[in-house]
Amino acid sequence: MRPWEMNIRRVVPYVPGDQPAGDKLIKLNTNENPYPPAPGVERALREMDADRLRKYPDPSSAELVTALAEYYGVGEDQVFVGVGSDDVIAMSFLTFFNSQKKVLFPDITYSFYKVWADLYRIPYETPALDENMAIRPLDYKRENGGIIFPNPNAPTGLYMPLDQVEEIVKANQDVIVIVDEAYIDFAGPSARELLPVYDNLLVVQTFSKSRSMAGVRIGFALGSPALIKALNDVKYSYNSYTMNLPSQIAGTQAVKDRAYFEETRAKIMATRERSKKRFAELGFTFPGSMTNFILVTHERVPARAIFDALKKEQIYVRYFNAPRLDNSLRVSIGTDEEMDDLFRFLEQYLKEWKPAGDSE
Ligand code: PMP
């Protein structure tokens, strides 16, 4: 080993889902939205004067912050924006999880949490989900250095009712509690409603799912002015110009189109409910998803075999080689047509499937 190698910060990185190229494929592996962004987004980007790119963007992303503050009925000093919620959450780990005590997050959850904790040398503990894959609020009533969990959780898709979220926040007013609401627009009430009562609560959301803009990379946090200031202080100690100008323009337009947002998220929820029925008819079980994906397990056929067969058909879903998940597939909700293609293939495949070595 060369001496300098001892000084390298070694981490096991997060592995994002595949982004295969081609237009024939059906991509249900990274929880993207199958519908285009709001029409105003395309218009605004087309009309953007490229000369504006000569200058640095507004480091505070003020237009976008104002649009979000108006939309969610909070003060501008209660909004922090970042380059995807990954950026917002990474910044939050750095800012708020800064004690020797262990941070808590579920054992089965967004796998990036563990990566950030390792990167920043934050100690952590991961309470196990219960037998139905739900988060147990009781596990979060112990001494800790902070708490983060997604609601709904990923990849289970399960939504925790707001009174249970409040129970966790209320019991932990000496630390920061982060609720990662990447999928909340497909579920129920947001923890945003608790912000007037709890100044230790940070609610993080994203434009990547319900607003159809994973490619533009916008995430945001809502919280008390003290938390937002702390986040901004760390951001400005790291990189002032996190969000580029086209993203600021596109994001602002997306927030302004409430009707389009309501229409597309309703379409996805309807397709999800229809898909649940079809999965059940085909012999799959799943936790009751309140997101734009379903974590399915077949009664007979191993997940890995289904995953490989789907991939050959150019249908991409997500497989996690991890304890309690390795016989499940996470299937994002596409359009009705895409889901119909998936179910048509599955119906035939499952009918014909036999265990290896089982010849007639
Ligand atoms: N949180 C959860 C629970 C997620 O599933 C994702 C999507 N991978 C993210 C955060 C990050 O999303 P983005 O950075 O695109 O906002």
PDB file of N, CA and C in Angstrom, residues 31 132 152-160 183 186-188 268-269 271-273 275-276 279 285-296 330-333:
ATOM      1  N   ASN A  31     -38.533   4.671 -10.027  1.00  0.00           N
ATOM      2  CA  ASN A  31     -39.656   5.480  -9.513  1.00  0.00           C
ATOM      3  C   ASN A  31     -39.794   6.846 -10.173  1.00  0.00           C
ATOM      4  N   ASN A 132     -44.820  -6.820   9.596  1.00  0.00           N
ATOM      5  CA  ASN A 132     -45.558  -6.342   8.412  1.00  0.00           C
ATOM      6  C   ASN A 132     -44.788  -5.270   7.653  1.00  0.00           C
ATOM      7  N   PRO A 152     -44.079   8.126   2.858  1.00  0.00           N
ATOM      8  CA  PRO A 152     -44.021   6.678   3.005  1.00  0.00           C
ATOM      9  C   PRO A 152     -42.580   6.149   2.970  1.00  0.00           C
ATOM     10  N   ASN A 153     -42.387   4.965   3.597  1.00  0.00           N
ATOM     11  CA  ASN A 153     -41.053   4.370   3.585  1.00  0.00           C
ATOM     12  C   ASN A 153     -40.766   3.770   2.204  1.00  0.00           C
ATOM     13  N   ALA A 154     -39.496   3.677   1.890  1.00  0.00           N
ATOM     14  CA  ALA A 154     -39.061   3.021   0.650  1.00  0.00           C
ATOM     15  C   ALA A 154     -38.065   1.933   1.068  1.00  0.00           C
ATOM     16  N   PRO A 155     -38.098   0.762   0.443  1.00  0.00           N
ATOM     17  CA  PRO A 155     -38.930   0.382  -0.694  1.00  0.00           C
ATOM     18  C   PRO A 155     -40.236  -0.317  -0.307  1.00  0.00           C
ATOM     19  N   THR A 156     -40.705  -0.170   0.919  1.00  0.00           N
ATOM     20  CA  THR A 156     -41.943  -0.879   1.280  1.00  0.00           C
ATOM     21  C   THR A 156     -43.189  -0.190   0.724  1.00  0.00           C
ATOM     22  N   GLY A 157     -43.130   1.141   0.605  1.00  0.00           N
ATOM     23  CA  GLY A 157     -44.287   1.903   0.125  1.00  0.00           C
ATOM     24  C   GLY A 157     -45.297   2.214   1.219  1.00  0.00           C
ATOM     25  N   LEU A 158     -45.003   1.793   2.458  1.00  0.00           N
ATOM     26  CA  LEU A 158     -45.989   1.974   3.533  1.00  0.00           C
ATOM     27  C   LEU A 158     -45.977   3.390   4.106  1.00  0.00           C
ATOM     28  N   TYR A 159     -47.159   3.920   4.297  1.00  0.00           N
ATOM     29  CA  TYR A 159     -47.354   5.276   4.841  1.00  0.00           C
ATOM     30  C   TYR A 159     -47.675   5.191   6.336  1.00  0.00           C
ATOM     31  N   MET A 160     -47.001   6.025   7.122  1.00  0.00           N
ATOM     32  CA  MET A 160     -47.276   6.082   8.558  1.00  0.00           C
ATOM     33  C   MET A 160     -48.229   7.241   8.824  1.00  0.00           C
ATOM     34  N   TYR A 183     -42.206  10.571  -1.478  1.00  0.00           N
ATOM     35  CA  TYR A 183     -43.390   9.997  -2.141  1.00  0.00           C
ATOM     36  C   TYR A 183     -44.707  10.486  -1.548  1.00  0.00           C
ATOM     37  N   PHE A 186     -48.247  10.934  -3.245  1.00  0.00           N
ATOM     38  CA  PHE A 186     -49.064   9.777  -3.639  1.00  0.00           C
ATOM     39  C   PHE A 186     -49.689   9.121  -2.414  1.00  0.00           C
ATOM     40  N   ALA A 187     -49.583   9.781  -1.247  1.00  0.00           N
ATOM     41  CA  ALA A 187     -49.991   9.121   0.002  1.00  0.00           C
ATOM     42  C   ALA A 187     -51.048   9.930   0.742  1.00  0.00           C
ATOM     43  N   GLY A 188     -50.718  10.402   1.942  1.00  0.00           N
ATOM     44  CA  GLY A 188     -51.697  11.113   2.764  1.00  0.00           C
ATOM     45  C   GLY A 188     -51.126  12.435   3.249  1.00  0.00           C
ATOM     46  N   ILE A 268     -51.545   8.611 -11.529  1.00  0.00           N
ATOM     47  CA  ILE A 268     -50.603   7.591 -11.036  1.00  0.00           C
ATOM     48  C   ILE A 268     -51.218   6.785  -9.891  1.00  0.00           C
ATOM     49  N   MET A 269     -51.931   7.467  -9.004  1.00  0.00           N
ATOM     50  CA  MET A 269     -52.557   6.742  -7.891  1.00  0.00           C
ATOM     51  C   MET A 269     -53.625   5.777  -8.410  1.00  0.00           C
ATOM     52  N   THR A 271     -53.632   4.306 -11.391  1.00  0.00           N
ATOM     53  CA  THR A 271     -52.917   3.177 -12.016  1.00  0.00           C
ATOM     54  C   THR A 271     -52.348   2.259 -10.934  1.00  0.00           C
ATOM     55  N   ARG A 272     -51.884   2.849  -9.848  1.00  0.00           N
ATOM     56  CA  ARG A 272     -51.340   2.034  -8.743  1.00  0.00           C
ATOM     57  C   ARG A 272     -52.422   1.101  -8.181  1.00  0.00           C
ATOM     58  N   GLU A 273     -53.604   1.640  -7.961  1.00  0.00           N
ATOM     59  CA  GLU A 273     -54.669   0.812  -7.373  1.00  0.00           C
ATOM     60  C   GLU A 273     -55.088  -0.301  -8.337  1.00  0.00           C
ATOM     61  N   SER A 275     -53.099  -1.594 -10.569  1.00  0.00           N
ATOM     62  CA  SER A 275     -51.964  -2.529 -10.612  1.00  0.00           C
ATOM     63  C   SER A 275     -51.978  -3.468  -9.412  1.00  0.00           C
ATOM     64  N   LYS A 276     -52.378  -2.942  -8.251  1.00  0.00           N
ATOM     65  CA  LYS A 276     -52.444  -3.810  -7.062  1.00  0.00           C
ATOM     66  C   LYS A 276     -53.379  -4.985  -7.322  1.00  0.00           C
ATOM     67  N   PHE A 279     -51.665  -7.454  -9.750  1.00  0.00           N
ATOM     68  CA  PHE A 279     -50.603  -8.205  -9.076  1.00  0.00           C
ATOM     69  C   PHE A 279     -51.216  -9.299  -8.200  1.00  0.00           C
ATOM     70  N   THR A 285     -47.979 -10.946  -3.510  1.00  0.00           N
ATOM     71  CA  THR A 285     -48.367 -10.220  -2.300  1.00  0.00           C
ATOM     72  C   THR A 285     -47.499  -8.977  -2.203  1.00  0.00           C
ATOM     73  N   PHE A 286     -47.949  -8.004  -1.432  1.00  0.00           N
ATOM     74  CA  PHE A 286     -47.204  -6.739  -1.335  1.00  0.00           C
ATOM     75  C   PHE A 286     -47.718  -5.952  -0.140  1.00  0.00           C
ATOM     76  N   PRO A 287     -46.829  -5.129   0.485  1.00  0.00           N
ATOM     77  CA  PRO A 287     -47.331  -4.202   1.499  1.00  0.00           C
ATOM     78  C   PRO A 287     -48.240  -3.178   0.809  1.00  0.00           C
ATOM     79  N   GLY A 288     -49.178  -2.620   1.544  1.00  0.00           N
ATOM     80  CA  GLY A 288     -50.153  -1.698   0.942  1.00  0.00           C
ATOM     81  C   GLY A 288     -49.548  -0.379   0.520  1.00  0.00           C
ATOM     82  N   SER A 289     -48.989  -0.346  -0.677  1.00  0.00           N
ATOM     83  CA  SER A 289     -48.234   0.826  -1.152  1.00  0.00           C
ATOM     84  C   SER A 289     -49.061   2.107  -1.222  1.00  0.00           C
ATOM     85  N   MET A 290     -48.461   3.194  -0.754  1.00  0.00           N
ATOM     86  CA  MET A 290     -49.047   4.529  -0.912  1.00  0.00           C
ATOM     87  C   MET A 290     -48.055   5.417  -1.669  1.00  0.00           C
ATOM     88  N   THR A 291     -47.319   4.800  -2.597  1.00  0.00           N
ATOM     89  CA  THR A 291     -46.282   5.528  -3.344  1.00  0.00           C
ATOM     90  C   THR A 291     -46.499   5.310  -4.843  1.00  0.00           C
ATOM     91  N   ASN A 292     -45.494   5.650  -5.643  1.00  0.00           N
ATOM     92  CA  ASN A 292     -45.589   5.341  -7.073  1.00  0.00           C
ATOM     93  C   ASN A 292     -44.761   4.095  -7.395  1.00  0.00           C
ATOM     94  N   PHE A 293     -44.714   3.164  -6.442  1.00  0.00           N
ATOM     95  CA  PHE A 293     -44.092   1.856  -6.686  1.00  0.00           C
ATOM     96  C   PHE A 293     -44.759   0.837  -5.774  1.00  0.00           C
ATOM     97  N   ILE A 294     -44.595  -0.444  -6.120  1.00  0.00           N
ATOM     98  CA  ILE A 294     -45.145  -1.529  -5.292  1.00  0.00           C
ATOM     99  C   ILE A 294     -44.037  -2.568  -5.112  1.00  0.00           C
ATOM    100  N   LEU A 295     -43.879  -3.048  -3.883  1.00  0.00           N
ATOM    101  CA  LEU A 295     -42.858  -4.055  -3.582  1.00  0.00           C
ATOM    102  C   LEU A 295     -43.536  -5.427  -3.588  1.00  0.00           C
ATOM    103  N   VAL A 296     -43.352  -6.163  -4.685  1.00  0.00           N
ATOM    104  CA  VAL A 296     -44.129  -7.386  -4.869  1.00  0.00           C
ATOM    105  C   VAL A 296     -43.300  -8.658  -4.675  1.00  0.00           C
ATOM    106  N   ARG A 330     -39.215  -4.287  -6.711  1.00  0.00           N
ATOM    107  CA  ARG A 330     -39.875  -2.987  -6.585  1.00  0.00           C
ATOM    108  C   ARG A 330     -40.235  -2.517  -7.990  1.00  0.00           C
ATOM    109  N   VAL A 331     -41.512  -2.376  -8.211  1.00  0.00           N
ATOM    110  CA  VAL A 331     -41.995  -2.020  -9.550  1.00  0.00           C
ATOM    111  C   VAL A 331     -42.582  -0.615  -9.510  1.00  0.00           C
ATOM    112  N   SER A 332     -41.979   0.305 -10.254  1.00  0.00           N
ATOM    113  CA  SER A 332     -42.517   1.664 -10.309  1.00  0.00           C
ATOM    114  C   SER A 332     -43.797   1.674 -11.125  1.00  0.00           C
ATOM    115  N   ILE A 333     -44.673   2.614 -10.827  1.00  0.00           N
ATOM    116  CA  ILE A 333     -45.934   2.733 -11.569  1.00  0.00           C
ATOM    117  C   ILE A 333     -45.691   3.548 -12.849  1.00  0.00           C
TER     118      ILE A 333
END
